[in-house]
Amino acid sequence: MELFLYTALFSPLVGSLFAALFGASPKTKIAGVVPSIMLGVSLLSSTILLVLVLTTGHTIHVEMMTWMATGNLYIPFGFVVDQVSVTMMMVVTLVSTVVHVYAIGYMDHDKGFNRFFSYLSAFVFSMMILVMSDNFAGLFIGWEGVGLCSWLLIGFWYHKESASWAANEAFIMNRIADLGMLIGIFLIYWNTGTLQYDGAFAAMANLDASTLTWIGIFLFVGAMGKSAQFPLHTWLADAMEGPTPVSALIHAATMVTAGVYLVVRANELYALIPHIGLFIASLGAFVAIFAASMALVNRDIKRVIAYSTLSQLGYMFVAAGLGAYWVALFHLMAHAFFKALLFLGAGNVMHAMDSELDPFKMGGLGKKMKGTMIMMTLASVALAGIYPFAGFFSKDLILEVGFVEHHYIIYTVLLFTAGLTAFYSFRIVALIFHGEERYKLFGFHPHEAYKFMLVAMSPLLVLAIIAGSFKMTYFDMVTYVLPATEYHVHNHLVYWIMTIGTQLFVILSIFYAYKKYTSRDVKVPDGTSAMENSFKYKLLINQYYIPYFYEEYLVKPYRELSEIFWTKIDQKIVDATVDGIANVFYQTGEKTRVMQSGNLSTMLKWMVAGTVALLSLAVVFGLAARHSGEIKIFLSGLGV
């Protein structure tokens, strides 16, 4: 089975290197086809490993080579395929394969076609290292790898200032969080003597609560950055500047879920510090409703979907924080399918509308793009959590966890968020595909995407519909590693009231969105309506003014302080000191270079001057030694 493990891991790297060979060449179709095939090979190998793990319950653990071995420190390049990692491997490779095939059509006319596929496959390779490593050091390598590739892909169109800015924002904000994660890893090694998962978690049982708390906090800081949790959340929506396949892969299905994976993987640690788990759950509930509220008014379809991702990540952290680790991982998996489908559908709409992102400038596209409309509608149904789609079985299960664990405030917040999710999801669907054909006012000529792109999206559609039906099979598999806690409302009447009530609330939200945004009164907002001038609208459209706060009270003061340090300290003190010392030596050299002129008369003069100087020094030191002896005799006479 080691062969399948290495094949799953290294196939994306082979595809990336192959595409890199054509990086400086004009568009070459094979630079997209070969990486896609290699992703298919990785998916096939991951599927074989899944079947093995599912049928036997065995774990595959390999040590490829030694990475570091000095003193008591031993870190190998080791990889593990267990019930948790194989779930992530399937999600990553499946979504990545779909995105690669889709991107062949989406990036068809882009000059950076070859470069794009090299970056995209490199990202998948880094993500596979992250989820397959058997130690924290290997996880951190993959963690930083996806950060680098994310920077390359978000800023792929680097000629756009907004894309470069968004890439830098994501990179810097994640580096801030990664410092916290790195401190956590150092604390793990310092207190346990190992970075291997099994050894570290076994040793943690003997550590005091204070040490465990700090380790848990610092690891979660890293998770907050990667999964864009408040207050490190602003980069996720701005990252929509990258090509849409990037959004579908990185910012819906893989990289942003790495923080959830970290908490799930470290479940043995967080089980020992439930107070930190409660904080994680509380923050997740806040982020869920916080992000959903911003999606209600946004006029950029990709940003709306990005806020939806942020909100659903909040749901996942609620489950993980309350100890329902398998539920968090289950929602992570189900969410990846319908959210990637939504992003790819948005990409089809963008292509049809010459990169236009404002849904108010669309309307009636369902007549021109029936395939995309059906896929995005069904993906939105899954996101809303309507039975029997995947979201019903995963997201609503998180609501049940909150209720069963008696966290009624968290439950209420998530329930209200479910209604908001349904509303903003179908607000977008209604504005894009239904109602008046507003796009005619702007001279757009929409068209459906290539058929092979729709075919590539179809596996995600199927899984968005049926993935929830595998809940118990998944539960039986993953609870070999994770706590096998089942969450049921034992009072059947209460359970049915909760379930039916939630479904009715969500359905009413959908109908309200359709009624509001398919009427003939829907016009392109121009900033003059009463709603657009209201305080609530401005608060939401400006993201609660948090980016403004960061810019005015963090970025600008830091920039001004840096300017002061550069001009007043670095240039006038540090540089001046260094330059002054250099000038002294330079001028000294200029003055004394005449000593080496080679003129016999000049050299004799210097020889005489040197002799006189040496004799003078000898006399001075002699007198000093003599007087020093007399002083010693005098002091000894005094008895000192």
XYZ file of C-alpha atoms in Angstrom:
640
model
C 0.000 0.000 0.000
C 2.992 2.308 0.335
C 3.033 2.632 -3.462
C -0.495 4.058 -3.453
C 0.418 6.434 -0.637
C 3.406 7.838 -2.511
C 1.428 7.965 -5.757
C -1.356 9.961 -4.114
C 1.183 12.313 -2.549
C 3.630 12.951 -5.384
C 1.416 12.846 -8.499
C 0.406 16.532 -8.078
C 4.097 17.462 -7.772
C 4.871 15.687 -11.042
C 2.049 17.593 -12.723
C 3.281 20.891 -11.312
C 6.856 20.353 -12.482
C 5.638 19.288 -15.919
C 3.583 22.472 -16.331
C 6.541 24.515 -15.037
C 8.612 23.284 -17.988
C 6.295 25.354 -20.204
C 6.068 28.281 -17.794
C 7.766 30.801 -20.096
C 6.224 29.389 -23.283
C 3.013 30.436 -25.016
C -0.144 28.596 -24.002
C 0.282 24.833 -24.372
C -2.819 22.700 -23.886
C -0.761 19.783 -22.634
C 0.411 21.944 -19.709
C -3.142 21.753 -18.419
C -4.019 18.237 -19.517
C -1.077 16.421 -17.904
C -1.510 18.012 -14.425
C -5.216 17.141 -14.625
C -4.364 13.527 -15.440
C -1.888 13.402 -12.565
C -4.585 14.712 -10.224
C -6.824 11.929 -11.503
C -4.094 9.421 -10.648
C -3.825 10.912 -7.158
C -7.613 10.671 -6.777
C -7.577 7.022 -7.858
C -4.814 6.172 -5.382
C -6.643 8.022 -2.588
C -9.809 6.094 -3.423
C -7.957 2.774 -3.150
C -6.570 3.841 0.221
C -10.052 4.888 1.338
C -11.468 1.478 0.451
C -8.633 -0.221 2.346
C -9.123 1.926 5.447
C -12.908 1.569 5.258
C -12.907 -2.223 4.930
C -10.056 -3.123 7.274
C -9.836 -0.207 9.700
C -6.043 -0.341 9.313
C -3.718 2.647 9.345
C -0.863 2.973 6.862
C 2.208 4.602 8.373
C 5.439 5.087 6.406
C 8.721 6.856 7.103
C 10.226 7.976 3.824
C 13.499 9.331 5.229
C 15.033 11.169 8.162
C 14.701 14.924 8.007
C 16.326 16.098 11.264
C 18.274 14.024 13.773
C 20.375 15.881 16.319
C 20.602 15.157 20.025
C 17.141 14.207 21.231
C 15.462 15.842 18.230
C 14.288 13.387 15.608
C 11.911 14.463 12.828
C 11.327 12.133 9.875
C 9.530 12.690 6.610
C 6.730 10.427 7.775
C 3.207 10.080 6.431
C 0.089 8.476 7.813
C -3.134 7.409 6.128
C -5.800 6.940 8.759
C -9.532 7.587 8.858
C -9.062 11.352 9.300
C -6.304 11.958 6.775
C -7.899 9.775 4.091
C -11.092 11.848 4.372
C -9.098 14.995 3.668
C -7.174 13.263 0.878
C -10.431 12.364 -0.873
C -11.823 15.878 -0.516
C -8.612 17.514 -1.752
C -7.995 15.215 -4.723
C -11.631 15.026 -5.842
C -12.254 18.763 -5.792
C -8.790 19.430 -7.241
C -9.352 17.070 -10.168
C -12.672 18.735 -10.989
C -11.125 22.207 -10.704
C -8.161 21.268 -12.915
C -10.378 19.947 -15.693
C -12.712 22.932 -15.358
C -9.768 25.373 -15.453
C -8.656 24.068 -18.870
C -11.741 25.784 -20.263
C -11.862 28.708 -17.849
C -8.227 29.759 -18.417
C -8.353 28.920 -22.131
C -7.540 32.450 -23.321
C -5.239 33.474 -20.482
C -1.585 34.170 -21.312
C -0.495 32.605 -18.020
C -2.226 29.276 -18.756
C 0.887 27.138 -18.242
C 2.022 29.004 -15.146
C -1.443 28.734 -13.622
C -1.492 24.937 -13.718
C 2.005 24.732 -12.263
C 0.913 26.850 -9.284
C -2.403 25.017 -8.898
C -0.836 21.549 -8.786
C 1.898 22.775 -6.437
C -0.836 23.938 -4.101
C -2.462 20.493 -4.134
C 0.901 18.859 -3.377
C 1.400 21.183 -0.388
C -2.097 20.432 0.849
C -1.457 16.695 0.605
C 1.711 17.083 2.696
C -0.317 19.021 5.267
C -3.001 16.366 5.696
C -0.797 13.262 5.322
C 2.133 14.157 7.618
C 2.448 12.200 10.840
C 4.038 15.034 12.807
C 3.606 18.737 13.486
C 6.776 19.726 11.611
C 5.570 18.069 8.403
C 2.156 19.650 8.864
C 3.838 23.039 9.196
C 5.765 22.505 5.943
C 2.515 21.847 4.095
C 0.893 24.721 5.997
C 3.491 27.176 4.713
C 3.453 25.593 1.256
C -0.247 26.256 0.777
C 0.341 29.784 2.075
C 2.978 30.407 -0.589
C 0.909 28.871 -3.390
C -2.131 30.822 -2.221
C -0.107 34.023 -2.545
C 0.938 33.068 -6.069
C -2.613 32.191 -7.110
C -4.480 35.095 -5.493
C -2.013 37.475 -7.117
C -1.921 35.487 -10.360
C -3.001 38.550 -12.361
C -0.226 40.584 -10.750
C -0.614 43.413 -13.264
C -3.803 44.322 -11.349
C -2.939 46.357 -8.278
C -5.966 44.993 -6.414
C -4.834 41.386 -7.007
C -1.306 42.064 -5.762
C -2.674 43.870 -2.724
C -5.071 41.013 -1.908
C -2.283 38.435 -2.262
C -0.036 40.391 0.089
C -2.857 40.878 2.591
C -3.577 37.142 2.687
C 0.107 36.265 2.949
C 0.951 38.757 5.703
C -2.152 38.062 7.792
C -1.464 34.327 7.636
C 2.178 34.850 8.588
C 1.055 36.717 11.694
C -1.140 33.775 12.666
C 1.547 31.250 11.743
C 3.875 32.787 14.318
C 1.364 31.733 16.953
C 1.181 28.233 15.514
C 4.980 27.994 15.453
C 5.134 28.962 19.134
C 2.595 26.231 19.842
C 4.739 23.669 18.031
C 7.814 24.792 20.002
C 5.853 24.389 23.235
C 4.820 20.887 22.202
C 8.419 19.833 21.617
C 9.680 21.612 24.736
C 7.197 19.819 26.974
C 6.834 16.427 25.277
C 10.212 15.927 23.589
C 8.643 14.922 20.266
C 6.618 16.315 17.384
C 5.118 12.971 16.298
C 1.359 13.031 16.746
C 1.088 9.770 18.674
C 4.013 10.494 21.015
C 3.091 14.122 21.640
C -0.573 13.438 22.400
C 0.324 10.546 24.707
C 2.720 12.779 26.668
C 0.191 15.622 26.931
C -1.880 13.597 29.381
C 0.880 14.200 31.964
C 1.177 17.971 31.439
C -0.412 20.586 33.667
C -3.543 22.432 32.551
C -1.746 25.771 32.152
C 0.786 24.384 29.664
C -1.919 22.586 27.698
C -3.984 25.770 27.590
C -1.144 27.777 26.085
C -0.407 25.073 23.522
C -4.080 24.942 22.566
C -4.322 28.725 22.276
C -1.251 29.120 20.090
C -2.226 26.273 17.764
C -5.677 27.790 17.388
C -4.165 31.178 16.513
C -2.645 29.457 13.482
C -6.013 27.904 12.689
C -7.693 31.320 12.961
C -5.436 32.745 10.274
C -5.706 29.872 7.825
C -9.477 29.514 8.285
C -10.036 33.289 8.360
C -11.680 33.501 11.774
C -12.312 36.887 13.350
C -10.296 39.093 13.670
C -8.035 37.581 10.992
C -10.890 37.237 8.513
C -10.643 40.187 6.108
C -8.263 38.488 3.671
C -10.757 35.799 2.596
C -13.224 38.057 0.774
C -10.402 40.113 -0.760
C -8.815 36.886 -2.033
C -11.594 36.697 -4.642
C -9.265 38.764 -6.848
C -7.709 35.476 -7.986
C -9.107 33.392 -10.858
C -12.391 31.668 -9.960
C -10.945 28.106 -10.044
C -8.576 29.305 -7.314
C -11.539 30.430 -5.233
C -13.263 27.078 -5.756
C -10.217 25.071 -4.719
C -8.376 27.107 -2.129
C -11.016 29.272 -0.552
C -13.905 26.816 -0.416
C -12.703 23.227 -0.226
C -9.093 22.920 0.902
C -6.817 25.603 2.352
C -9.352 27.469 4.479
C -10.471 24.178 6.011
C -6.916 23.419 7.165
C -7.572 25.213 10.453
C -10.557 22.942 11.132
C -8.407 19.931 10.231
C -5.746 21.065 12.727
C -8.258 21.245 15.587
C -9.731 17.869 14.608
C -6.278 16.287 14.352
C -5.351 17.720 17.769
C -8.608 16.482 19.316
C -6.727 14.646 22.086
C -5.247 17.978 23.171
C -8.484 19.958 23.037
C -10.355 17.210 24.893
C -8.075 18.006 27.870
C -8.872 21.748 27.760
C -12.650 21.998 27.223
C -12.677 25.682 28.236
C -10.607 26.477 25.139
C -12.987 24.315 23.131
C -15.919 26.379 24.368
C -14.111 29.562 23.308
C -13.536 28.058 19.849
C -17.222 27.156 19.579
C -18.348 30.596 20.745
C -16.065 32.345 18.283
C -17.306 30.024 15.531
C -20.940 30.904 16.278
C -20.093 34.611 16.191
C -18.251 34.273 12.874
C -21.151 32.276 11.403
C -23.700 35.052 11.892
C -21.140 37.843 11.423
C -20.171 36.649 7.931
C -23.753 35.782 6.965
C -24.896 39.321 7.774
C -22.290 40.814 5.417
C -23.397 38.487 2.617
C -26.952 39.873 2.803
C -26.142 43.102 0.953
C -22.953 42.468 -1.008
C -23.083 43.086 -4.765
C -20.210 40.802 -5.771
C -21.307 37.194 -6.359
C -17.882 35.764 -5.513
C -17.680 37.761 -2.297
C -21.132 36.574 -1.266
C -19.990 32.973 -1.712
C -16.761 33.796 0.154
C -18.727 35.179 3.112
C -20.802 32.005 2.972
C -17.595 29.978 3.258
C -16.525 32.053 6.248
C -19.917 31.485 7.856
C -19.796 27.716 7.283
C -16.291 27.570 8.727
C -17.858 29.046 11.845
C -20.266 26.103 11.928
C -17.343 23.668 11.672
C -15.499 25.321 14.551
C -18.647 25.178 16.671
C -18.763 21.395 16.212
C -15.025 20.971 16.817
C -15.083 23.273 19.850
C -17.923 21.315 21.435
C -16.027 18.045 20.982
C -18.046 16.784 17.993
C -14.934 16.345 15.885
C -16.412 13.808 13.478
C -19.369 16.143 12.871
C -16.990 19.022 12.051
C -15.092 16.822 9.599
C -18.334 15.574 8.069
C -19.565 19.112 7.420
C -16.125 20.029 6.075
C -16.435 17.243 3.513
C -20.054 17.924 2.512
C -19.488 21.687 2.366
C -16.515 21.258 0.038
C -18.699 19.699 -2.650
C -21.535 22.206 -2.859
C -19.382 25.248 -2.158
C -16.856 24.376 -4.896
C -19.838 23.833 -7.199
C -21.161 27.298 -6.361
C -17.806 28.922 -7.114
C -17.431 27.117 -10.427
C -20.985 28.105 -11.332
C -20.087 31.711 -10.514
C -17.114 31.314 -12.845
C -19.477 30.286 -15.652
C -21.571 33.382 -15.012
C -18.494 35.610 -15.045
C -17.384 34.176 -18.392
C -20.847 34.701 -19.803
C -20.972 38.297 -18.542
C -17.474 39.455 -19.524
C -16.207 39.204 -15.915
C -19.122 41.208 -14.479
C -19.760 40.337 -10.822
C -22.729 42.515 -9.900
C -25.876 40.312 -9.880
C -28.074 43.388 -10.242
C -26.659 43.784 -13.757
C -27.749 40.273 -14.732
C -31.236 38.794 -14.376
C -32.960 36.242 -16.567
C -29.749 34.327 -17.326
C -31.563 31.052 -16.724
C -32.816 31.185 -20.305
C -29.256 31.291 -21.627
C -27.489 29.162 -19.010
C -29.859 26.389 -17.971
C -27.109 23.955 -16.967
C -25.343 26.458 -14.740
C -28.664 27.617 -13.265
C -29.657 24.065 -12.284
C -26.262 23.368 -10.703
C -26.071 26.609 -8.731
C -29.685 26.278 -7.577
C -29.179 22.725 -6.316
C -25.868 23.716 -4.674
C -27.704 26.559 -2.925
C -30.371 24.114 -1.750
C -27.608 21.951 -0.272
C -26.016 24.996 1.366
C -29.356 26.009 2.839
C -29.672 22.565 4.421
C -32.858 21.350 2.741
C -33.668 17.645 3.077
C -32.364 15.324 1.579
C -29.315 17.266 0.344
C -25.876 16.960 1.977
C -26.165 20.196 3.944
C -29.206 18.910 5.822
C -27.286 15.958 7.247
C -24.114 17.868 8.108
C -25.084 21.438 8.997
C -28.256 20.601 10.862
C -26.352 17.973 12.800
C -24.217 20.808 14.188
C -27.397 22.524 15.364
C -28.332 19.300 17.113
C -24.908 19.156 18.779
C -25.398 22.645 20.202
C -28.848 21.726 21.514
C -27.821 18.366 23.005
C -24.796 19.941 24.716
C -27.117 22.577 26.264
C -25.456 25.525 24.554
C -28.752 27.141 23.670
C -27.322 30.542 22.789
C -24.971 28.956 20.240
C -27.892 26.869 18.948
C -30.094 29.949 18.526
C -27.354 31.895 16.748
C -26.728 29.036 14.317
C -30.449 28.563 13.719
C -30.882 32.247 12.830
C -27.774 32.033 10.650
C -29.342 29.117 8.754
C -32.211 31.410 7.747
C -29.784 34.136 6.667
C -27.817 31.577 4.656
C -30.914 30.496 2.750
C -31.871 34.127 2.101
C -28.556 35.386 0.711
C -27.960 32.198 -1.297
C -31.260 32.479 -3.146
C -30.965 36.246 -3.366
C -27.999 35.604 -5.638
C -29.774 32.829 -7.567
C -32.845 35.008 -8.072
C -30.860 38.062 -9.174
C -28.716 36.092 -11.633
C -31.090 33.635 -13.245
C -34.623 34.983 -12.762
C -36.592 38.185 -13.122
C -36.085 40.865 -15.736
C -33.220 40.498 -18.231
C -31.329 43.520 -16.939
C -28.113 42.458 -18.693
C -29.545 43.769 -21.983
C -29.293 47.311 -20.634
C -25.499 46.905 -20.456
C -24.979 45.223 -23.818
C -23.977 41.788 -22.505
C -24.432 38.685 -24.670
C -24.386 35.755 -22.221
C -23.658 32.185 -23.249
C -23.326 28.845 -21.528
C -19.916 27.460 -20.559
C -18.184 24.701 -22.521
C -19.994 21.380 -22.162
C -16.898 19.631 -20.790
C -16.785 22.239 -17.998
C -20.354 21.367 -17.018
C -19.509 17.656 -17.194
C -16.490 18.261 -14.958
C -18.766 19.958 -12.402
C -21.295 17.118 -12.364
C -19.494 14.909 -9.754
C -19.719 17.803 -7.304
C -23.436 18.119 -8.042
C -24.040 14.424 -7.415
C -22.113 14.510 -4.151
C -23.860 17.705 -3.021
C -27.096 15.730 -3.317
C -26.159 12.300 -1.947
C -23.146 12.794 0.337
C -25.324 13.135 3.428
C -26.758 9.643 2.986
C -23.320 8.200 3.823
C -23.360 9.725 7.307
C -23.481 6.465 9.280
C -20.913 4.731 7.074
C -18.655 7.724 7.563
C -19.341 7.700 11.316
C -18.375 4.026 11.603
C -15.139 4.672 9.718
C -13.868 7.903 11.246
C -14.649 7.023 14.866
C -11.761 4.566 14.806
C -9.698 7.703 15.404
C -12.127 10.329 16.709
C -14.427 10.150 19.752
C -17.497 8.087 18.831
C -20.053 10.343 20.456
C -23.515 10.310 18.879
C -25.783 13.314 19.188
C -29.513 12.699 19.425
C -32.383 14.673 20.891
C -33.943 11.836 22.857
C -37.353 13.461 23.084
C -38.811 12.608 19.666
C -41.387 15.390 19.817
C -38.692 17.992 20.482
C -36.562 16.523 17.702
C -39.327 16.744 15.107
C -40.285 20.238 16.211
C -36.649 21.314 15.819
C -36.184 19.631 12.447
C -39.469 20.704 10.887
C -39.173 24.179 12.387
C -35.693 24.627 10.931
C -36.821 23.402 7.512
C -39.835 25.741 7.500
C -37.677 28.687 8.582
C -35.193 27.998 5.792
C -37.901 27.472 3.145
C -39.656 30.695 4.137
C -36.328 32.530 3.824
C -35.923 31.115 0.321
C -39.422 32.171 -0.736
C -38.908 35.640 0.700
C -35.651 36.040 -1.250
C -37.334 34.927 -4.483
C -40.307 37.219 -3.958
C -38.103 40.201 -3.156
C -35.534 39.799 -5.957
C -37.569 38.474 -8.882
C -40.128 41.272 -8.941
C -40.248 43.873 -11.686
C -39.255 46.519 -9.155
C -35.663 45.222 -8.933
C -33.341 47.830 -10.403
C -29.611 48.381 -10.475
C -28.761 50.170 -7.190
C -27.191 53.573 -7.726
C -26.646 54.688 -4.146
C -29.708 56.908 -3.962
C -32.280 54.569 -2.404
C -33.341 54.886 1.219
C -31.985 51.417 1.968
C -28.543 52.204 0.526
C -28.338 55.348 2.587
C -29.397 53.632 5.795
C -26.941 53.071 8.613
C -27.487 49.286 8.622
C -26.751 48.950 4.919
C -23.598 51.053 5.136
C -22.471 49.102 8.185
C -22.830 45.761 6.386
C -21.524 46.838 2.976
C -18.421 48.282 4.681
C -17.856 45.050 6.651
C -18.653 46.757 9.961
C -15.835 49.185 9.101
C -13.300 46.645 10.334
C -11.048 46.993 7.233
C -11.238 50.768 7.722
C -10.252 50.350 11.383
C -7.306 48.144 10.414
C -6.170 50.630 7.782
C -6.524 53.751 9.931
C -5.439 52.466 13.334
C -3.034 49.630 12.550
C -1.623 49.921 9.029
C -1.179 53.689 8.824
C 0.399 54.091 12.308
C 2.693 51.163 11.554
C 3.641 52.725 8.209
C 4.281 56.120 9.842
C 6.303 54.531 12.640
C 8.327 52.632 10.051
C 8.899 55.902 8.193
C 10.195 57.529 11.394
C 12.493 54.612 12.197
C 13.785 54.625 8.621
C 14.467 58.361 8.282
C 15.345 59.309 11.881
C 17.028 56.193 13.250
C 18.108 53.977 10.384
C 19.414 56.724 8.103
C 20.559 59.371 10.601
C 21.925 57.116 13.350
C 22.607 53.568 12.134
C 23.626 54.414 8.576
C 25.423 57.584 9.683
C 27.433 55.661 12.295
C 28.414 52.929 9.872
C 29.215 55.444 7.111
C 31.174 57.601 9.603
C 33.366 54.684 10.674
C 33.947 53.792 7.040
C 34.864 57.416 6.205
C 37.372 57.544 9.092
C 39.156 54.482 7.772
C 38.936 55.782 4.233
C 40.387 59.183 5.112
C 43.074 57.561 7.253
C 44.021 55.418 4.318
C 44.113 58.447 2.034
C 46.448 60.286 4.430
C 48.812 57.382 5.074
C 49.051 56.026 1.552
C 52.056 58.354 0.933
C 54.039 56.010 3.207
C 53.941 53.425 0.424
C 54.947 55.778 -2.389
C 58.219 53.857 -3.025
C 60.350 57.077 -2.775
C 63.585 56.246 -0.916
C 63.924 59.703 0.702
C 60.300 59.613 1.966
C 60.685 56.082 3.328
C 63.900 57.028 5.194
C 62.053 59.931 6.825
C 59.299 57.619 7.987
C 61.865 55.135 9.286
C 63.514 57.888 11.387
C 60.086 59.065 12.620
C 59.169 55.518 13.551
C 62.448 54.985 15.407
C 61.961 58.198 17.376
C 58.386 57.154 18.228
C 59.508 53.723 19.436
C 62.304 55.182 21.570
C 59.900 57.732 23.052
C 57.461 54.952 23.960
C 60.293 52.961 25.552
C 61.300 55.923 27.732
C 57.678 56.590 28.753
C 57.043 52.970 29.701
C 60.354 52.767 31.550
C 59.589 55.810 33.656
C 56.085 54.500 34.315
C 57.461 51.152 35.485
C 59.988 52.845 37.764
C 57.404 55.106 39.368
C 55.045 52.177 39.701
C 57.703 50.286 41.709
C 58.352 53.293 43.987
C 54.606 53.643 44.615
C 54.339 49.948 45.536
C 57.275 50.326 48.045
C 55.628 53.422 49.546
C 52.273 51.688 49.947
C 53.849 48.587 51.519
C 55.572 50.824 54.025
C 52.194 52.165 55.034
C 50.987 48.637 55.522
C 48.554 48.801 52.613
